[in-house]
Coordinates of C-alpha atoms in Angstrom, one line a residue:
M272 CA 72.9 46.0 57.2
P273 CA 71.5 49.3 56.9
R274 CA 67.7 49.3 56.4
P275 CA 66.1 50.6 53.4
P276 CA 64.5 54.5 53.5
Q277 CA 60.5 54.3 53.6
A278 CA 58.6 54.8 51.1
C279 CA 56.5 57.4 53.0
G280 CA 53.2 58.5 51.0
Q281 CA 54.2 55.9 48.1
G282 CA 53.4 52.9 49.5
Y283 CA 52.2 50.3 51.7
L284 CA 52.5 46.6 51.9
D285 CA 48.9 45.7 52.7
Y286 CA 49.4 41.9 53.2
V287 CA 51.5 39.2 52.7
G288 CA 50.2 35.1 52.8
H289 CA 52.0 31.6 52.3
R290 CA 50.7 32.4 48.5
R291 CA 50.2 35.8 48.1
V292 CA 51.8 39.8 48.4
C293 CA 49.3 42.3 47.9
G294 CA 50.2 46.3 48.2
W295 CA 50.4 49.9 46.1
A296 CA 53.6 51.3 45.3
Q297 CA 54.6 54.8 43.4
D298 CA 56.7 57.7 42.5
A299 CA 55.8 60.5 43.4
A300 CA 57.9 62.3 40.8
R301 CA 56.1 59.9 38.3
P302 CA 52.8 59.6 39.1
N303 CA 52.2 58.5 35.9
V304 CA 55.1 55.6 35.2
P305 CA 54.2 52.3 37.2
V306 CA 56.8 51.5 39.2
T307 CA 58.1 47.9 39.3
I308 CA 58.8 46.2 42.7
Q309 CA 61.0 43.6 44.2
I310 CA 60.0 40.8 46.7
L311 CA 62.4 39.3 49.1
D312 CA 62.2 36.3 51.2
N313 CA 65.0 36.5 54.2
G314 CA 67.0 38.8 51.9
R315 CA 66.6 36.4 48.7
L316 CA 64.7 38.3 45.5
I317 CA 62.4 36.1 45.0
T318 CA 59.8 37.6 42.1
K319 CA 59.9 41.3 40.6
V320 CA 56.1 42.8 40.0
L321 CA 55.1 46.1 38.1
A322 CA 52.5 47.9 40.1
N323 CA 49.7 48.8 37.8
R324 CA 46.3 47.6 38.7
Y325 CA 43.9 50.2 39.3
R326 CA 42.8 51.1 42.8
G327 CA 40.2 53.0 43.1
D328 CA 41.7 54.0 46.6
L329 CA 44.2 55.6 45.0
D330 CA 42.5 57.5 42.4
V331 CA 42.9 61.2 43.4
P332 CA 43.9 64.2 41.4
G333 CA 47.1 64.2 40.3
S334 CA 47.7 60.4 41.7
G335 CA 48.2 59.0 37.7
G336 CA 44.6 57.9 37.7
G337 CA 44.9 55.3 40.8
R338 CA 47.0 52.2 38.6
H339 CA 49.3 51.7 41.8
G340 CA 48.4 48.1 42.7
F341 CA 50.1 44.8 42.6
D342 CA 48.5 41.8 44.0
C343 CA 50.9 39.2 43.2
L344 CA 50.2 34.7 43.4
L345 CA 53.5 33.5 43.8
P346 CA 54.9 31.1 42.1
V347 CA 56.4 29.1 44.8
P348 CA 54.1 29.5 47.7
F349 CA 56.1 30.4 50.9
T350 CA 57.0 27.3 52.6
P351 CA 54.4 27.1 55.9
T352 CA 57.3 25.6 58.2
E353 CA 59.6 27.9 58.1
R354 CA 59.6 31.7 58.9
H355 CA 60.0 33.9 56.5
V356 CA 60.9 37.7 56.3
I357 CA 59.1 39.5 53.9
R358 CA 60.7 43.0 52.5
V359 CA 59.1 44.8 49.3
L360 CA 60.9 47.6 48.1
R361 CA 60.9 50.0 44.7
D362 CA 63.4 48.3 42.0
H363 CA 64.4 51.5 40.7
D364 CA 65.7 53.3 44.0
G365 CA 65.8 50.8 47.2
V366 CA 62.9 53.0 48.9
E367 CA 61.2 50.1 51.0
L368 CA 57.4 50.1 51.1
L369 CA 55.1 50.8 54.9
G370 CA 54.2 47.8 56.7
S371 CA 57.6 46.3 55.0
P372 CA 59.1 43.4 56.6
W373 CA 55.7 41.3 57.0
V374 CA 57.1 38.4 59.3
L375 CA 55.5 34.7 58.4
D376 CA 55.8 32.9 61.8
P377 CA 55.7 29.2 61.2
I378 CA 52.1 27.9 61.1
S379 CA 52.0 26.0 64.1
E380 CA 48.2 24.0 63.2
L381 CA 46.8 23.2 60.4
D382 CA 45.3 26.0 58.1
A383 CA 44.5 26.1 54.8
D384 CA 48.1 27.2 53.2
L385 CA 49.2 23.5 55.1
Q386 CA 47.0 21.9 53.6
D387 CA 47.3 23.4 50.3
A388 CA 50.9 22.7 50.4
F389 CA 49.9 18.8 51.7
S390 CA 48.2 18.9 48.6
R391 CA 50.4 20.1 46.2
I392 CA 53.2 17.2 47.6
V393 CA 50.8 14.2 47.4
Q394 CA 49.6 14.6 43.8
N395 CA 53.5 15.2 42.7
L396 CA 54.2 12.0 43.9
R397 CA 55.1 9.4 41.3
G398 CA 56.4 6.0 41.4
R399 CA 55.1 3.2 44.0
K400 CA 57.8 3.8 46.1
K401 CA 57.5 7.5 47.3
S402 CA 53.8 6.8 47.1
E403 CA 54.1 4.0 50.0
Q404 CA 56.6 6.6 52.0
A405 CA 54.3 9.1 51.5
I406 CA 51.0 6.7 53.1
R407 CA 53.7 5.4 55.8
F408 CA 54.5 8.8 56.9
L409 CA 51.0 10.7 57.0
M410 CA 49.9 7.1 58.8
E411 CA 52.6 7.9 61.3
Q412 CA 51.5 11.2 62.2
V413 CA 47.5 10.0 62.3
T414 CA 49.0 7.7 65.2
A415 CA 50.9 10.1 67.0
L416 CA 48.5 12.6 66.8
R417 CA 45.5 9.6 68.1
H418 CA 48.1 9.2 71.0
Q419 CA 48.7 12.4 71.7
M420 CA 44.9 13.4 72.0
A421 CA 44.6 10.1 74.0
D422 CA 47.2 11.7 76.2
Q423 CA 45.5 14.4 76.7
A424 CA 42.0 13.2 77.3
T425 CA 42.8 10.8 79.7
G426 CA 45.2 13.2 81.5
R427 CA 48.3 11.0 80.9
T428 CA 50.3 14.1 80.0
R429 CA 49.7 16.2 83.6
K430 CA 49.8 12.8 85.9
A431 CA 53.3 12.4 84.1
Q432 CA 54.2 15.7 85.2
E433 CA 52.8 15.8 88.8
R434 CA 54.9 12.3 89.2
E435 CA 58.1 13.7 88.0
L436 CA 57.5 16.9 90.2
A437 CA 56.3 14.3 93.4
L438 CA 59.3 12.6 92.5
R439 CA 61.5 15.3 93.1
S440 CA 60.0 16.3 96.7
G441 CA 60.1 13.2 98.2
A442 CA 59.1 9.3 97.4
R443 CA 56.1 9.8 99.8
S444 CA 54.5 12.6 98.3
A445 CA 55.0 10.9 94.7
G446 CA 53.4 7.7 95.9
R447 CA 50.1 10.0 96.8
A448 CA 50.7 11.4 93.1
R449 CA 50.9 8.0 91.0
T450 CA 47.1 6.3 93.3
Q451 CA 45.4 10.3 92.4
A452 CA 43.3 9.3 89.2
G453 CA 40.9 11.6 87.0
G454 CA 37.1 10.8 87.3
R455 CA 36.4 10.0 84.0
I456 CA 33.1 7.7 82.8
L457 CA 33.2 6.0 79.6
F458 CA 29.4 5.2 78.0
V459 CA 29.3 2.6 75.2
D460 CA 25.2 2.3 73.2
E461 CA 24.7 1.2 70.0
R462 CA 23.3 4.1 68.7
F463 CA 24.3 7.9 69.0
P464 CA 21.2 8.9 71.3
D465 CA 17.6 10.9 70.2
A466 CA 15.2 11.6 73.0
T467 CA 12.9 12.0 70.7
R468 CA 13.5 8.6 69.3
D469 CA 13.4 6.0 71.8
A470 CA 13.1 5.4 75.9
G471 CA 17.1 3.8 75.8
S472 CA 18.1 7.3 74.4
Q473 CA 16.3 9.4 77.0
A474 CA 17.7 6.7 79.9
I475 CA 21.4 7.0 79.2
L476 CA 21.0 11.2 78.7
S477 CA 19.3 11.1 81.9
H478 CA 22.2 8.6 83.2
M479 CA 25.0 11.5 81.5
Q480 CA 23.8 14.2 82.9
A481 CA 23.6 11.8 86.5
A482 CA 27.4 11.3 86.0
Q483 CA 28.0 15.1 85.3
A484 CA 26.3 16.1 88.1
L485 CA 28.6 14.1 90.7
G486 CA 31.7 15.0 89.3
L487 CA 32.5 12.8 86.7
D488 CA 33.8 13.9 83.2
V489 CA 31.6 11.8 80.4
V490 CA 32.8 10.0 76.9
F491 CA 30.2 8.5 74.6
A492 CA 30.7 6.2 71.8
A493 CA 28.5 4.0 69.8
S494 CA 29.7 0.8 68.2
G495 CA 27.2 1.4 65.5
E496 CA 27.7 4.8 64.4
P497 CA 31.6 5.4 63.8
E498 CA 30.7 8.8 62.5
A499 CA 28.1 11.0 64.8
P500 CA 25.0 12.7 63.5
Q501 CA 25.5 16.1 63.1
A502 CA 22.3 16.9 65.5
A503 CA 23.7 14.4 67.9
R504 CA 27.1 15.9 67.8
D505 CA 26.0 18.9 68.3
M506 CA 23.8 18.0 71.6
L507 CA 26.3 16.2 73.1
E508 CA 28.9 19.2 73.0
K509 CA 26.0 21.8 74.1
A510 CA 25.9 18.8 77.3
K511 CA 30.2 19.2 77.4
I512 CA 29.9 15.7 76.3
S513 CA 32.8 14.3 74.6
I514 CA 32.5 11.8 71.7
W515 CA 34.5 8.8 70.1
S516 CA 34.0 9.2 66.7
L517 CA 35.6 10.3 63.0
P518 CA 38.2 11.5 62.2
F519 CA 40.1 10.7 65.7
Y520 CA 38.5 7.3 66.9
A521 CA 37.2 4.3 63.9
S522 CA 35.9 1.9 66.9
V523 CA 35.1 1.5 70.2
E524 CA 37.9 -0.8 70.2
E525 CA 40.8 1.9 68.9
G526 CA 39.5 4.2 71.5
L527 CA 39.4 2.0 74.6
R528 CA 43.0 0.9 73.6
L529 CA 44.6 4.2 72.9
E530 CA 42.9 5.6 76.1
S531 CA 43.5 2.5 78.4
H532 CA 43.6 3.1 82.1
G533 CA 42.0 6.2 81.0
F534 CA 38.1 5.8 83.1
T535 CA 37.2 5.1 86.7
C536 CA 34.0 3.5 85.3
V537 CA 32.7 2.2 82.1
Y538 CA 28.8 2.4 81.5
L539 CA 27.4 -0.3 79.1
H540 CA 24.2 -0.2 77.9
R541 CA 22.3 -3.3 76.6
V542 CA 22.8 -7.0 76.4
G543 CA 24.6 -6.6 72.5
I544 CA 27.6 -3.8 73.9
A545 CA 27.8 -5.8 77.0
S546 CA 28.4 -9.1 75.6
R547 CA 30.8 -7.5 72.4
Y548 CA 32.8 -5.2 74.6
M549 CA 33.2 -6.8 78.2
E550 CA 36.4 -8.4 78.3
L551 CA 38.1 -5.7 76.1
V552 CA 37.2 -3.0 79.0
R553 CA 38.9 -5.8 81.0
L554 CA 41.5 -5.7 79.7
Y555 CA 42.2 -2.1 78.8
Q556 CA 40.7 -0.5 81.6
P557 CA 41.4 -2.6 84.4
K558 CA 40.6 -0.9 87.8
A559 CA 37.2 0.8 86.2
R560 CA 34.4 0.1 87.6
V561 CA 32.2 -1.6 84.9
I562 CA 28.3 -0.8 84.8
Y563 CA 25.8 -3.0 82.8
S564 CA 22.9 -1.4 81.9
V565 CA 20.3 -4.0 80.6
A566 CA 17.9 -1.7 79.2
D567 CA 14.9 -4.2 79.4
L568 CA 15.7 -8.1 79.6
H569 CA 15.6 -9.0 75.6
H570 CA 15.5 -12.5 76.8
L571 CA 12.3 -12.3 78.7
R572 CA 10.7 -9.8 75.5
L573 CA 11.4 -12.3 73.2
E574 CA 10.3 -15.5 75.1
R575 CA 6.8 -13.3 75.4
Q576 CA 6.6 -12.5 72.1
A577 CA 7.2 -15.9 71.5
R578 CA 4.2 -17.3 73.5
E579 CA 1.8 -14.3 72.8
M580 CA 2.2 -14.6 68.4
E581 CA 3.1 -18.4 68.7
Q582 CA 6.2 -18.0 66.7
P583 CA 8.2 -20.9 68.8
E584 CA 11.6 -20.5 66.5
L585 CA 12.4 -17.8 69.0
L586 CA 12.7 -19.4 71.9
P587 CA 16.3 -20.9 70.8
R588 CA 17.8 -17.0 70.2
A589 CA 15.9 -15.9 73.6
A590 CA 17.9 -19.2 75.6
R591 CA 21.0 -17.7 74.0
L592 CA 20.1 -14.1 75.2
R593 CA 18.7 -15.6 78.7
L594 CA 22.4 -16.9 78.7
Q595 CA 24.8 -13.6 77.8
E596 CA 22.2 -11.2 80.1
G597 CA 23.3 -13.3 82.9
L598 CA 26.8 -13.3 82.0
G599 CA 27.0 -10.0 81.9
A600 CA 25.2 -9.4 84.9
L601 CA 28.3 -11.7 86.9
Q602 CA 30.9 -9.9 85.0
A603 CA 30.1 -6.2 85.6
H604 CA 31.0 -4.9 88.9
V605 CA 27.0 -3.5 88.8
T606 CA 24.1 -4.0 86.8
L607 CA 21.2 -1.6 86.0
T608 CA 17.6 -2.3 85.4
H609 CA 14.8 0.3 85.3
S610 CA 12.5 -2.2 86.4
P611 CA 12.2 -3.9 90.2
V612 CA 10.3 -6.5 88.2
E613 CA 13.2 -7.2 85.9
A614 CA 15.4 -7.2 89.2
A615 CA 14.1 -9.9 90.5
V616 CA 14.9 -12.0 87.2
L617 CA 18.5 -11.1 87.2
K618 CA 18.6 -12.2 91.1
Q619 CA 17.5 -15.6 89.8
L620 CA 19.1 -15.2 86.6
A621 CA 22.7 -14.5 88.1
P622 CA 21.9 -14.2 92.0
P623 CA 25.7 -13.4 92.8
A624 CA 24.9 -10.2 90.7
Q625 CA 25.3 -6.8 91.8
V626 CA 21.7 -5.5 90.8
C627 CA 20.5 -1.8 91.5
T628 CA 17.0 -0.4 90.3
V629 CA 17.2 2.8 88.7
S630 CA 15.1 4.7 86.1
W631 CA 15.7 7.6 84.6
C632 CA 14.6 11.4 84.0
V633 CA 11.0 12.4 82.8
P634 CA 10.3 15.8 82.9
T635 CA 6.7 16.7 83.3
V636 CA 4.6 19.9 81.8
R637 CA 4.5 23.0 84.3
K638 CA 0.9 22.8 85.1
K639 CA -1.6 20.7 86.3
P640 CA -3.4 18.9 83.3
R641 CA -7.3 19.4 82.8
M642 CA -9.0 17.3 80.1
A643 CA -11.7 19.7 79.6
G644 CA -12.5 20.4 75.4
R645 CA -9.5 17.5 74.9
Q646 CA -10.4 14.4 72.3
G647 CA -8.6 11.4 70.9
V648 CA -6.4 8.3 71.2
L649 CA -2.7 8.6 71.0
F650 CA -0.1 5.6 70.7
V651 CA 3.6 7.3 70.2
G652 CA 6.5 4.4 70.1
H653 CA 9.7 3.6 68.4
Y654 CA 8.5 0.9 65.5
A655 CA 11.3 -0.5 64.9
H656 CA 10.7 -2.6 68.2
V657 CA 8.5 -5.3 67.0
P658 CA 6.5 -5.1 70.5
N659 CA 5.2 -1.5 69.0
V660 CA 4.1 -2.6 66.1
D661 CA 2.0 -5.3 67.3
A662 CA 0.4 -2.7 69.8
A663 CA -0.7 -0.6 67.1
F664 CA -2.5 -2.9 64.7
W665 CA -4.0 -4.5 68.0
L666 CA -4.9 -1.0 68.8
V667 CA -6.6 -0.2 65.5
R668 CA -7.9 -3.6 65.2
E669 CA -9.2 -4.9 67.8
V670 CA -9.4 -1.5 70.5
M671 CA -10.3 1.1 68.8
P672 CA -13.7 -0.9 67.1
L673 CA -15.4 -1.0 70.2
V674 CA -14.2 2.4 71.2
W675 CA -15.8 3.9 67.9
A676 CA -18.7 1.7 68.1
Q677 CA -19.9 4.7 71.3
V678 CA -18.0 7.7 69.9
P679 CA -17.5 7.2 66.2
D680 CA -15.7 10.5 66.2
M681 CA -13.0 9.1 68.2
P682 CA -9.6 10.1 66.5
C683 CA -6.8 7.6 66.9
V684 CA -3.4 8.7 66.4
L685 CA -0.3 7.1 65.7
V686 CA 3.1 8.6 66.3
G687 CA 6.7 7.7 66.4
S688 CA 10.1 7.3 64.5
M689 CA 11.0 4.6 62.0
M690 CA 6.8 4.1 60.8
P691 CA 6.9 1.0 58.3
P692 CA 4.2 1.2 55.8
S693 CA 2.6 -1.8 57.2
I694 CA 1.1 0.5 59.8
Q695 CA 1.2 3.9 57.7
A696 CA -1.5 1.9 55.7
L697 CA -3.5 1.9 59.0
A698 CA -4.9 5.7 57.9
G699 CA -8.0 6.0 57.0
P700 CA -11.1 8.4 58.6
Q701 CA -10.4 7.5 62.2
V702 CA -6.7 6.9 61.9
Q703 CA -4.1 9.6 61.4
A704 CA -0.7 7.8 61.4
L705 CA 2.0 10.5 61.6
G706 CA 5.5 8.7 61.8
H707 CA 8.1 10.4 63.7
V708 CA 7.0 14.0 65.2
Q709 CA 10.1 15.8 66.3
D710 CA 7.9 18.1 69.5
L711 CA 5.5 16.1 70.8
A712 CA 4.3 19.3 72.8
P713 CA 1.6 20.4 71.0
L714 CA 0.6 17.0 70.1
Y715 CA 0.0 16.3 73.8
A716 CA -1.7 19.2 74.8
R717 CA -4.8 18.7 72.8
M718 CA -4.9 14.8 73.3
R719 CA -7.2 13.5 76.1
I720 CA -5.8 10.0 76.7
G721 CA -2.6 8.5 76.2
V722 CA -2.5 4.4 75.6
A723 CA 0.1 1.5 76.1
P724 CA -1.5 -1.7 74.6
L725 CA 2.2 -4.1 74.7
R726 CA 0.8 -7.2 74.5
F727 CA 4.6 -8.4 74.7
G728 CA 7.7 -6.7 75.9
A729 CA 9.9 -6.2 78.8
G730 CA 11.2 -3.2 81.3
L731 CA 9.7 0.0 82.0
K732 CA 7.7 1.6 79.5
G733 CA 9.0 5.5 78.3
K734 CA 5.4 5.3 76.5
V735 CA 3.7 5.5 79.7
L736 CA 6.4 7.0 81.5
E737 CA 6.0 9.9 79.0
S738 CA 2.2 10.3 79.0
F739 CA 2.0 11.0 82.2
A740 CA 4.2 13.8 82.7
A741 CA 2.6 15.3 80.0
G742 CA -0.6 15.2 81.8
L743 CA -2.5 12.7 80.0
P744 CA -4.4 9.6 81.8
C745 CA -2.2 6.2 80.0
V746 CA -4.8 3.2 79.3
M747 CA -1.9 0.4 79.2
T748 CA -1.9 -3.7 79.3
P749 CA -0.3 -5.6 82.1
T750 CA 2.9 -5.8 80.0
A751 CA 3.2 -2.0 80.2
A752 CA 2.2 -1.6 83.8
E753 CA 5.6 -3.7 84.6
G754 CA 7.8 -2.2 86.9
L755 CA 5.4 0.6 88.2
T756 CA 4.0 1.1 91.8
L757 CA 0.6 2.7 91.1
P758 CA -1.2 4.3 93.2
D759 CA -4.9 3.7 93.4
I760 CA -6.2 5.9 91.7
L761 CA -4.5 4.8 88.7
R762 CA -4.6 1.3 88.9
P763 CA -8.3 1.3 86.8
L764 CA -5.9 2.0 83.6
V765 CA -4.7 -1.3 83.4
A766 CA -6.8 -3.7 81.2
A767 CA -6.0 -7.0 80.4
D768 CA -7.8 -7.5 77.2
A769 CA -9.5 -5.5 74.2
T770 CA -12.6 -4.8 75.7
G771 CA -11.1 -3.6 78.9
M772 CA -9.1 -1.1 77.3
A773 CA -12.1 -0.1 75.5
Q774 CA -14.6 0.0 78.5
V775 CA -11.0 2.3 80.5
I776 CA -11.2 4.9 77.5
L777 CA -14.6 5.4 77.2
A778 CA -15.5 5.9 81.0
L779 CA -12.2 8.4 80.6
Q780 CA -14.3 10.6 78.4
D781 CA -16.0 11.9 81.6
D782 CA -14.0 15.5 82.1
Q783 CA -14.2 15.6 85.9
L784 CA -12.6 11.4 85.9
A785 CA -10.3 12.2 83.2
T786 CA -8.7 15.3 84.9
A787 CA -8.5 13.8 88.1
V788 CA -6.8 10.5 86.5
A789 CA -4.3 13.2 84.4
Q790 CA -3.4 15.1 87.6
A791 CA -2.7 11.5 89.6
G792 CA -0.1 10.6 86.8
W793 CA 1.2 13.7 86.6
Q794 CA 1.9 14.1 90.3
F795 CA 3.4 10.2 89.8
I796 CA 5.8 11.3 87.4
K797 CA 7.2 14.4 89.5
D798 CA 7.4 12.6 92.4
N799 CA 9.3 9.4 91.3
F800 CA 11.3 10.5 88.4
S801 CA 12.7 13.5 88.6
Q802 CA 16.3 13.9 88.0
K803 CA 17.5 14.8 92.0
A804 CA 16.3 11.0 92.1
V805 CA 18.1 9.2 89.5
T806 CA 21.5 11.0 90.7
G807 CA 20.9 10.0 93.8
L808 CA 20.0 6.5 93.2
L809 CA 23.4 6.1 90.9
K810 CA 25.7 8.0 93.1
T811 CA 26.7 4.8 94.7
V812 CA 27.1 2.6 91.7
F813 CA 29.3 5.3 89.7
S814 CA 31.3 5.3 93.2

């Protein structure tokens, strides 16, 4: 079929979409008479449109006032999964507009047009049978897409291709291809990490960074948050950490099943996660090295709470947790703890278990701290954690009154996430209850002393490490100091009762002593809690 003549200078096809065709057309011999145009799809006439819309760019002398535009919203959109060759001709003489033909290729992604087509199909469904068929079809497509994503993530597609190539080149190389494994590690916790919320988040973020430094691709899943909060999603994506989250995976179980045999390591954080997923990991990731990180020994914390607060009803729960933590250590290839004290407890609890002590990275301020001009006592804690609530009450009611007797204007500042009304009610002339503070750096820079008045608890205490790292001396109880091998200059910071803590706080009002202690704490963190040190310790754990 011969191509129609082109309407040079007398029309142009500006745009063709699946629902819209627009441009302009005129007849130079009759500029004041609107032109009718034909729109053809694959040679078939689908509609005629009068080109009489005003366009300022066409309003020039002798042009007929610029009323030559057309913008046609199609009554039936072009099918997005088919190829369409769109031609636009002047109706009266068959002249084709410049820019025509316009080719619409089949859509290979779910863009707005295809979404619109799906929506219209669903809205027009009538009857239970048709609705059931549509639901079944859509669920099959979702399942297929999830399997496709899982195959891409685990490298199964690539490995199948490599095996095929290897088989063609000889059985020996095929055997080698079958033994190759990708370096992937799955981290599972109860919630998505937030470094400003708790030390557990800081620890798992540090360990994920170490895994990346060791060449592993890192994936994170939160059992209690099927959909990632946007802040956590942005932070992990920036760190190049993949996540399991809706709409891809609705649960950790689904991810483990769909990405079966896809990990070389699986890291289970805290006893609840280990108890829930250990068997599923063994089932779906049978070749993976399973790492159980205790965070802190929950049974030890509950036993101490029962004793300190005279709550014997907690002891049966502590006994159950003791059994779960011991079983988790026995089932895992490696059990991680942050405290050498807890490592010893685990060795007694589960003698065959392989237990490693690994801390986490705690960044320090750049300059050595100086205390001149600083004032105030600072307590930082996550208040969903019972030991921190008790510590705040004990600090304000038992320790600080002894300090205020000597220094009445000494401010006491309470900071932390999920602060309950009972702690907020402690605020007064000498006490500030600030709640969650996103950036603690300005607060650390003006305070004089950090405190960790924990009467019970377990594990390494992030608040102690952060205080030292920020350049503050940290006055602490023996519980808070547990697991730390403190140098001689820092040991006097540990006090067993309210009177002892108050005395240490008062002694640190001396600028020279406070500066010396602060600098020693800062150096202690710098020497022992770097990311390089953490990565070195985890190298054998992840291998």
